[in-house]
């Protein structure tokens, strides 16, 4: 049985400020197979990497991301909220991350979450797909969102890029929705992966990628359940957990 892949959730965000270049680089150094990050649009239509729609939690700015240009956002401190040591960290653009991924020795996969379930950013899908194409990165990319209409649009625009349908809790119709929008996997929480729906997803050919797993014992349970990937704030910790290959698969 394959061992679940380890993805750094917003990078190595347990020990470094989330969604910053240092967090991404440290996830790579820890041996992660990939990283997950969040993308929104600026006032001037640039794709930037930040989780919240507002700036207050992870920068020294205030207001909504969509009300600032990329140049304005680049002036903000995106690290001191975590520790003053990281005061020089800035909000990355998605293009910066793709440039970093093209450096020699960087073989990470990249899960881009389209953050358009609260603010419906017009053109987000097109802009992200254009950047991916410009850097010839499609084979290494997974696009995910809680917004099924956004993922349906991604599939309409690109019939081959990998799509993950994001869900919270244990919704009844996740498998049906994933199939309807052309998703390739379901991104879910541990309770869904250990529920009766896991078998249904497996029968439909939909691998499960689990967020956010920070405990070795939970990783072991998910490995027993045969999940594809776990996303963690602590890639260094979970990468070192011995996982058995012969435990019964649940779906």
mmCIF file of N, CA and C in Angstrom, residues 96-199:
data_model
loop_
_atom_site.group_PDB
_atom_site.id
_atom_site.type_symbol
_atom_site.label_atom_id
_atom_site.label_comp_id
_atom_site.label_asym_id
_atom_site.label_seq_id
_atom_site.Cartn_x
_atom_site.Cartn_y
_atom_site.Cartn_z
ATOM 1 N N UNK A 96 5.893 34.572 -8.558
ATOM 2 C CA UNK A 96 7.138 34.332 -7.815
ATOM 3 C C UNK A 96 7.265 32.866 -7.405
ATOM 4 N N UNK A 97 6.163 32.294 -6.952
ATOM 5 C CA UNK A 97 6.193 30.887 -6.529
ATOM 6 C C UNK A 97 6.485 29.990 -7.717
ATOM 7 N N UNK A 98 5.883 30.256 -8.859
ATOM 8 C CA UNK A 98 6.122 29.438 -10.051
ATOM 9 C C UNK A 98 7.569 29.584 -10.529
ATOM 10 N N UNK A 99 8.121 30.775 -10.419
ATOM 11 C CA UNK A 99 9.538 30.961 -10.751
ATOM 12 C C UNK A 99 10.414 30.135 -9.823
ATOM 13 N N UNK A 100 10.096 30.147 -8.545
ATOM 14 C CA UNK A 100 10.844 29.361 -7.550
ATOM 15 C C UNK A 100 10.747 27.873 -7.861
ATOM 16 N N UNK A 101 9.569 27.417 -8.278
ATOM 17 C CA UNK A 101 9.390 26.002 -8.590
ATOM 18 C C UNK A 101 10.207 25.568 -9.800
ATOM 19 N N UNK A 102 10.575 26.494 -10.660
ATOM 20 C CA UNK A 102 11.342 26.161 -11.860
ATOM 21 C C UNK A 102 12.842 26.120 -11.620
ATOM 22 N N UNK A 103 13.264 26.409 -10.399
ATOM 23 C CA UNK A 103 14.700 26.352 -10.108
ATOM 24 C C UNK A 103 15.186 24.905 -10.070
ATOM 25 N N UNK A 104 16.448 24.721 -10.376
ATOM 26 C CA UNK A 104 17.041 23.385 -10.353
ATOM 27 C C UNK A 104 16.886 22.754 -8.984
ATOM 28 N N UNK A 105 16.512 21.498 -8.971
ATOM 29 C CA UNK A 105 16.389 20.752 -7.727
ATOM 30 C C UNK A 105 15.048 20.877 -7.056
ATOM 31 N N UNK A 106 14.164 21.714 -7.570
ATOM 32 C CA UNK A 106 12.829 21.853 -6.982
ATOM 33 C C UNK A 106 11.848 21.006 -7.778
ATOM 34 N N UNK A 107 11.435 19.890 -7.194
ATOM 35 C CA UNK A 107 10.515 18.974 -7.864
ATOM 36 C C UNK A 107 9.147 18.912 -7.181
ATOM 37 N N UNK A 108 8.852 19.898 -6.349
ATOM 38 C CA UNK A 108 7.603 19.880 -5.604
ATOM 39 C C UNK A 108 6.386 19.953 -6.526
ATOM 40 N N UNK A 109 5.302 19.344 -6.068
ATOM 41 C CA UNK A 109 3.999 19.599 -6.660
ATOM 42 C C UNK A 109 3.391 20.804 -5.941
ATOM 43 N N UNK A 110 2.435 21.442 -6.588
ATOM 44 C CA UNK A 110 1.846 22.648 -6.037
ATOM 45 C C UNK A 110 0.328 22.562 -6.097
ATOM 46 N N UNK A 111 -0.297 22.631 -4.924
ATOM 47 C CA UNK A 111 -1.751 22.688 -4.821
ATOM 48 C C UNK A 111 -2.152 24.153 -4.619
ATOM 49 N N UNK A 112 -2.785 24.727 -5.624
ATOM 50 C CA UNK A 112 -3.242 26.112 -5.564
ATOM 51 C C UNK A 112 -4.719 26.121 -5.211
ATOM 52 N N UNK A 113 -5.046 26.658 -4.035
ATOM 53 C CA UNK A 113 -6.451 26.819 -3.688
ATOM 54 C C UNK A 113 -6.944 28.162 -4.197
ATOM 55 N N UNK A 114 -7.966 28.130 -5.019
ATOM 56 C CA UNK A 114 -8.588 29.342 -5.539
ATOM 57 C C UNK A 114 -9.542 29.871 -4.470
ATOM 58 N N UNK A 115 -9.203 30.999 -3.875
ATOM 59 C CA UNK A 115 -9.975 31.526 -2.744
ATOM 60 C C UNK A 115 -11.114 32.409 -3.251
ATOM 61 N N UNK A 116 -12.069 31.786 -3.905
ATOM 62 C CA UNK A 116 -13.181 32.545 -4.462
ATOM 63 C C UNK A 116 -14.530 32.051 -3.965
ATOM 64 N N UNK A 117 -14.533 31.436 -2.785
ATOM 65 C CA UNK A 117 -15.798 30.978 -2.220
ATOM 66 C C UNK A 117 -16.483 32.070 -1.395
ATOM 67 N N UNK A 118 -15.742 33.101 -0.999
ATOM 68 C CA UNK A 118 -16.330 34.223 -0.262
ATOM 69 C C UNK A 118 -16.434 35.452 -1.170
ATOM 70 N N UNK A 119 -15.323 35.811 -1.806
ATOM 71 C CA UNK A 119 -15.323 36.892 -2.796
ATOM 72 C C UNK A 119 -15.184 36.256 -4.178
ATOM 73 N N UNK A 120 -16.157 36.429 -5.058
ATOM 74 C CA UNK A 120 -16.084 35.807 -6.382
ATOM 75 C C UNK A 120 -15.183 36.617 -7.318
ATOM 76 N N UNK A 121 -13.874 36.409 -7.206
ATOM 77 C CA UNK A 121 -12.918 37.173 -8.014
ATOM 78 C C UNK A 121 -13.134 36.898 -9.499
ATOM 79 N N UNK A 122 -13.509 37.925 -10.232
ATOM 80 C CA UNK A 122 -13.759 37.772 -11.658
ATOM 81 C C UNK A 122 -12.451 37.525 -12.400
ATOM 82 N N UNK A 123 -12.394 36.416 -13.131
ATOM 83 C CA UNK A 123 -11.208 36.114 -13.924
ATOM 84 C C UNK A 123 -10.100 35.398 -13.187
ATOM 85 N N UNK A 124 -10.316 35.011 -11.935
ATOM 86 C CA UNK A 124 -9.261 34.330 -11.175
ATOM 87 C C UNK A 124 -8.809 33.056 -11.875
ATOM 88 N N UNK A 125 -9.749 32.270 -12.342
ATOM 89 C CA UNK A 125 -9.395 31.002 -12.989
ATOM 90 C C UNK A 125 -8.520 31.233 -14.226
ATOM 91 N N UNK A 126 -8.943 32.198 -15.057
ATOM 92 C CA UNK A 126 -8.179 32.471 -16.279
ATOM 93 C C UNK A 126 -6.766 32.954 -15.979
ATOM 94 N N UNK A 127 -6.646 33.837 -15.005
ATOM 95 C CA UNK A 127 -5.327 34.393 -14.686
ATOM 96 C C UNK A 127 -4.389 33.316 -14.125
ATOM 97 N N UNK A 128 -4.913 32.462 -13.265
ATOM 98 C CA UNK A 128 -4.076 31.397 -12.698
ATOM 99 C C UNK A 128 -3.673 30.403 -13.783
ATOM 100 N N UNK A 129 -4.605 30.021 -14.616
ATOM 101 C CA UNK A 129 -4.280 29.086 -15.699
ATOM 102 C C UNK A 129 -3.267 29.678 -16.667
ATOM 103 N N UNK A 130 -3.367 30.963 -16.939
ATOM 104 C CA UNK A 130 -2.411 31.610 -17.842
ATOM 105 C C UNK A 130 -1.000 31.587 -17.260
ATOM 106 N N UNK A 131 -0.879 31.832 -15.959
ATOM 107 C CA UNK A 131 0.432 31.782 -15.313
ATOM 108 C C UNK A 131 1.007 30.365 -15.343
ATOM 109 N N UNK A 132 0.156 29.388 -15.054
ATOM 110 C CA UNK A 132 0.606 27.988 -15.090
ATOM 111 C C UNK A 132 1.114 27.632 -16.469
ATOM 112 N N UNK A 133 0.394 28.059 -17.500
ATOM 113 C CA UNK A 133 0.810 27.782 -18.877
ATOM 114 C C UNK A 133 2.114 28.499 -19.210
ATOM 115 N N UNK A 134 2.262 29.739 -18.740
ATOM 116 C CA UNK A 134 3.463 30.511 -19.040
ATOM 117 C C UNK A 134 4.719 29.856 -18.476
ATOM 118 N N UNK A 135 4.567 29.148 -17.367
ATOM 119 C CA UNK A 135 5.714 28.486 -16.742
ATOM 120 C C UNK A 135 5.729 26.986 -17.011
ATOM 121 N N UNK A 136 4.884 26.540 -17.931
ATOM 122 C CA UNK A 136 4.848 25.141 -18.350
ATOM 123 C C UNK A 136 4.798 24.212 -17.134
ATOM 124 N N UNK A 137 3.883 24.530 -16.199
ATOM 125 C CA UNK A 137 3.857 23.851 -14.900
ATOM 126 C C UNK A 137 2.661 22.935 -14.712
ATOM 127 N N UNK A 138 1.837 22.740 -15.724
ATOM 128 C CA UNK A 138 0.572 22.037 -15.525
ATOM 129 C C UNK A 138 0.742 20.653 -14.911
ATOM 130 N N UNK A 139 1.783 19.929 -15.294
ATOM 131 C CA UNK A 139 1.968 18.564 -14.798
ATOM 132 C C UNK A 139 2.224 18.513 -13.298
ATOM 133 N N UNK A 140 2.580 19.648 -12.712
ATOM 134 C CA UNK A 140 2.913 19.679 -11.289
ATOM 135 C C UNK A 140 1.843 20.368 -10.452
ATOM 136 N N UNK A 141 0.730 20.742 -11.059
ATOM 137 C CA UNK A 141 -0.264 21.593 -10.407
ATOM 138 C C UNK A 141 -1.541 20.827 -10.095
ATOM 139 N N UNK A 142 -2.114 21.134 -8.927
ATOM 140 C CA UNK A 142 -3.480 20.751 -8.563
ATOM 141 C C UNK A 142 -4.215 22.052 -8.244
ATOM 142 N N UNK A 143 -5.370 22.266 -8.857
ATOM 143 C CA UNK A 143 -6.202 23.412 -8.520
ATOM 144 C C UNK A 143 -7.360 22.942 -7.655
ATOM 145 N N UNK A 144 -7.605 23.611 -6.534
ATOM 146 C CA UNK A 144 -8.687 23.210 -5.643
ATOM 147 C C UNK A 144 -9.489 24.432 -5.234
ATOM 148 N N UNK A 145 -10.724 24.189 -4.800
ATOM 149 C CA UNK A 145 -11.582 25.256 -4.314
ATOM 150 C C UNK A 145 -12.777 24.657 -3.598
ATOM 151 N N UNK A 146 -13.335 25.437 -2.662
ATOM 152 C CA UNK A 146 -14.611 25.081 -2.055
ATOM 153 C C UNK A 146 -15.778 25.462 -2.977
ATOM 154 N N UNK A 147 -15.481 26.214 -4.015
ATOM 155 C CA UNK A 147 -16.504 26.716 -4.926
ATOM 156 C C UNK A 147 -16.601 25.793 -6.145
ATOM 157 N N UNK A 148 -17.611 24.928 -6.207
ATOM 158 C CA UNK A 148 -17.690 23.985 -7.323
ATOM 159 C C UNK A 148 -17.882 24.668 -8.670
ATOM 160 N N UNK A 149 -18.536 25.825 -8.686
ATOM 161 C CA UNK A 149 -18.715 26.531 -9.953
ATOM 162 C C UNK A 149 -17.381 27.015 -10.504
ATOM 163 N N UNK A 150 -16.484 27.429 -9.604
ATOM 164 C CA UNK A 150 -15.153 27.846 -10.032
ATOM 165 C C UNK A 150 -14.388 26.670 -10.648
ATOM 166 N N UNK A 151 -14.475 25.515 -10.001
ATOM 167 C CA UNK A 151 -13.777 24.339 -10.534
ATOM 168 C C UNK A 151 -14.405 23.871 -11.848
ATOM 169 N N UNK A 152 -15.694 24.010 -11.962
ATOM 170 C CA UNK A 152 -16.354 23.678 -13.222
ATOM 171 C C UNK A 152 -15.849 24.584 -14.333
ATOM 172 N N UNK A 153 -15.616 25.851 -14.010
ATOM 173 C CA UNK A 153 -15.061 26.779 -14.996
ATOM 174 C C UNK A 153 -13.623 26.394 -15.349
ATOM 175 N N UNK A 154 -12.833 26.018 -14.359
ATOM 176 C CA UNK A 154 -11.476 25.548 -14.635
ATOM 177 C C UNK A 154 -11.513 24.391 -15.622
ATOM 178 N N UNK A 155 -12.408 23.452 -15.384
ATOM 179 C CA UNK A 155 -12.481 22.288 -16.264
ATOM 180 C C UNK A 155 -12.923 22.670 -17.678
ATOM 181 N N UNK A 156 -13.792 23.646 -17.770
ATOM 182 C CA UNK A 156 -14.222 24.124 -19.086
ATOM 183 C C UNK A 156 -13.047 24.769 -19.829
ATOM 184 N N UNK A 157 -12.233 25.512 -19.100
ATOM 185 C CA UNK A 157 -11.101 26.204 -19.706
ATOM 186 C C UNK A 157 -9.928 25.276 -19.990
ATOM 187 N N UNK A 158 -9.788 24.252 -19.164
ATOM 188 C CA UNK A 158 -8.653 23.331 -19.313
ATOM 189 C C UNK A 158 -9.127 21.914 -19.002
ATOM 190 N N UNK A 159 -9.222 21.060 -20.005
ATOM 191 C CA UNK A 159 -9.776 19.724 -19.796
ATOM 192 C C UNK A 159 -8.832 18.734 -19.117
ATOM 193 N N UNK A 160 -7.567 19.112 -18.909
ATOM 194 C CA UNK A 160 -6.595 18.128 -18.419
ATOM 195 C C UNK A 160 -5.961 18.454 -17.071
ATOM 196 N N UNK A 161 -5.957 19.718 -16.638
ATOM 197 C CA UNK A 161 -5.289 20.051 -15.384
ATOM 198 C C UNK A 161 -5.989 19.359 -14.221
ATOM 199 N N UNK A 162 -5.224 18.974 -13.208
ATOM 200 C CA UNK A 162 -5.798 18.230 -12.087
ATOM 201 C C UNK A 162 -6.599 19.143 -11.166
ATOM 202 N N UNK A 163 -7.774 18.671 -10.762
ATOM 203 C CA UNK A 163 -8.694 19.441 -9.940
ATOM 204 C C UNK A 163 -9.042 18.661 -8.670
ATOM 205 N N UNK A 164 -9.021 19.367 -7.532
ATOM 206 C CA UNK A 164 -9.448 18.791 -6.260
ATOM 207 C C UNK A 164 -10.621 19.563 -5.697
ATOM 208 N N UNK A 165 -11.730 18.876 -5.442
ATOM 209 C CA UNK A 165 -12.918 19.517 -4.868
ATOM 210 C C UNK A 165 -12.775 19.568 -3.358
ATOM 211 N N UNK A 166 -12.758 20.771 -2.805
ATOM 212 C CA UNK A 166 -12.579 20.974 -1.372
ATOM 213 C C UNK A 166 -13.915 20.930 -0.644
ATOM 214 N N UNK A 167 -13.955 20.175 0.444
ATOM 215 C CA UNK A 167 -15.159 20.098 1.262
ATOM 216 C C UNK A 167 -14.791 20.226 2.736
ATOM 217 N N UNK A 168 -15.759 20.615 3.537
ATOM 218 C CA UNK A 168 -15.605 20.643 4.991
ATOM 219 C C UNK A 168 -16.631 19.695 5.601
ATOM 220 N N UNK A 169 -16.250 19.017 6.679
ATOM 221 C CA UNK A 169 -17.171 18.103 7.338
ATOM 222 C C UNK A 169 -17.441 16.866 6.503
ATOM 223 N N UNK A 170 -18.676 16.364 6.603
ATOM 224 C CA UNK A 170 -19.039 15.115 5.914
ATOM 225 C C UNK A 170 -20.317 15.345 5.100
ATOM 226 N N UNK A 171 -20.219 16.078 3.995
ATOM 227 C CA UNK A 171 -21.408 16.342 3.193
ATOM 228 C C UNK A 171 -21.868 15.095 2.430
ATOM 229 N N UNK A 172 -23.164 14.974 2.245
ATOM 230 C CA UNK A 172 -23.736 13.783 1.617
ATOM 231 C C UNK A 172 -23.376 13.644 0.142
ATOM 232 N N UNK A 173 -23.301 14.748 -0.572
ATOM 233 C CA UNK A 173 -23.224 14.680 -2.036
ATOM 234 C C UNK A 173 -21.864 15.094 -2.587
ATOM 235 N N UNK A 174 -20.816 14.967 -1.794
ATOM 236 C CA UNK A 174 -19.489 15.385 -2.256
ATOM 237 C C UNK A 174 -19.037 14.602 -3.477
ATOM 238 N N UNK A 175 -19.251 13.301 -3.466
ATOM 239 C CA UNK A 175 -18.817 12.472 -4.602
ATOM 240 C C UNK A 175 -19.585 12.858 -5.854
ATOM 241 N N UNK A 176 -20.889 13.016 -5.724
ATOM 242 C CA UNK A 176 -21.701 13.390 -6.883
ATOM 243 C C UNK A 176 -21.275 14.747 -7.443
ATOM 244 N N UNK A 177 -21.000 15.704 -6.545
ATOM 245 C CA UNK A 177 -20.577 17.026 -7.001
ATOM 246 C C UNK A 177 -19.212 16.957 -7.676
ATOM 247 N N UNK A 178 -18.303 16.206 -7.091
ATOM 248 C CA UNK A 178 -16.974 16.063 -7.683
ATOM 249 C C UNK A 178 -17.060 15.484 -9.091
ATOM 250 N N UNK A 179 -17.893 14.492 -9.264
ATOM 251 C CA UNK A 179 -18.064 13.894 -10.589
ATOM 252 C C UNK A 179 -18.676 14.906 -11.560
ATOM 253 N N UNK A 180 -19.660 15.642 -11.089
ATOM 254 C CA UNK A 180 -20.366 16.591 -11.956
ATOM 255 C C UNK A 180 -19.444 17.681 -12.479
ATOM 256 N N UNK A 181 -18.519 18.144 -11.674
ATOM 257 C CA UNK A 181 -17.647 19.241 -12.090
ATOM 258 C C UNK A 181 -16.354 18.758 -12.737
ATOM 259 N N UNK A 182 -16.184 17.456 -12.833
ATOM 260 C CA UNK A 182 -14.995 16.918 -13.468
ATOM 261 C C UNK A 182 -13.759 16.910 -12.597
ATOM 262 N N UNK A 183 -13.948 16.841 -11.276
ATOM 263 C CA UNK A 183 -12.808 16.810 -10.359
ATOM 264 C C UNK A 183 -12.090 15.467 -10.424
ATOM 265 N N UNK A 184 -10.820 15.491 -10.055
ATOM 266 C CA UNK A 184 -9.987 14.290 -10.048
ATOM 267 C C UNK A 184 -9.786 13.721 -8.654
ATOM 268 N N UNK A 185 -10.127 14.501 -7.624
ATOM 269 C CA UNK A 185 -9.912 14.076 -6.240
ATOM 270 C C UNK A 185 -10.810 14.904 -5.340
ATOM 271 N N UNK A 186 -10.972 14.445 -4.107
ATOM 272 C CA UNK A 186 -11.689 15.192 -3.078
ATOM 273 C C UNK A 186 -10.692 15.574 -1.992
ATOM 274 N N UNK A 187 -10.673 16.857 -1.635
ATOM 275 C CA UNK A 187 -9.822 17.360 -0.563
ATOM 276 C C UNK A 187 -10.718 17.559 0.653
ATOM 277 N N UNK A 188 -10.432 16.853 1.722
ATOM 278 C CA UNK A 188 -11.388 16.769 2.828
ATOM 279 C C UNK A 188 -10.677 16.712 4.172
ATOM 280 N N UNK A 189 -11.468 16.710 5.230
ATOM 281 C CA UNK A 189 -10.943 16.571 6.579
ATOM 282 C C UNK A 189 -10.939 15.097 6.991
ATOM 283 N N UNK A 190 -10.264 14.826 8.093
ATOM 284 C CA UNK A 190 -10.093 13.450 8.542
ATOM 285 C C UNK A 190 -11.422 12.727 8.715
ATOM 286 N N UNK A 191 -12.437 13.415 9.247
ATOM 287 C CA UNK A 191 -13.705 12.734 9.516
ATOM 288 C C UNK A 191 -14.361 12.209 8.239
ATOM 289 N N UNK A 192 -14.172 12.902 7.138
ATOM 290 C CA UNK A 192 -14.729 12.402 5.877
ATOM 291 C C UNK A 192 -13.967 11.157 5.413
ATOM 292 N N UNK A 193 -12.642 11.207 5.534
ATOM 293 C CA UNK A 193 -11.819 10.077 5.096
ATOM 294 C C UNK A 193 -12.088 8.815 5.901
ATOM 295 N N UNK A 194 -12.570 8.970 7.137
ATOM 296 C CA UNK A 194 -12.850 7.821 7.989
ATOM 297 C C UNK A 194 -14.346 7.508 8.052
ATOM 298 N N UNK A 195 -15.115 8.151 7.190
ATOM 299 C CA UNK A 195 -16.562 7.930 7.172
ATOM 300 C C UNK A 195 -16.945 6.885 6.123
ATOM 301 N N UNK A 196 -18.231 6.583 6.073
ATOM 302 C CA UNK A 196 -18.723 5.616 5.097
ATOM 303 C C UNK A 196 -18.598 6.128 3.664
ATOM 304 N N UNK A 197 -18.421 7.438 3.504
ATOM 305 C CA UNK A 197 -18.313 8.000 2.162
ATOM 306 C C UNK A 197 -16.955 7.745 1.524
ATOM 307 N N UNK A 198 -15.965 7.379 2.332
ATOM 308 C CA UNK A 198 -14.636 7.115 1.771
ATOM 309 C C UNK A 198 -14.693 6.000 0.735
ATOM 310 N N UNK A 199 -15.445 4.948 1.037
ATOM 311 C CA UNK A 199 -15.583 3.856 0.088
ATOM 312 C C UNK A 199 -16.250 4.293 -1.199
#
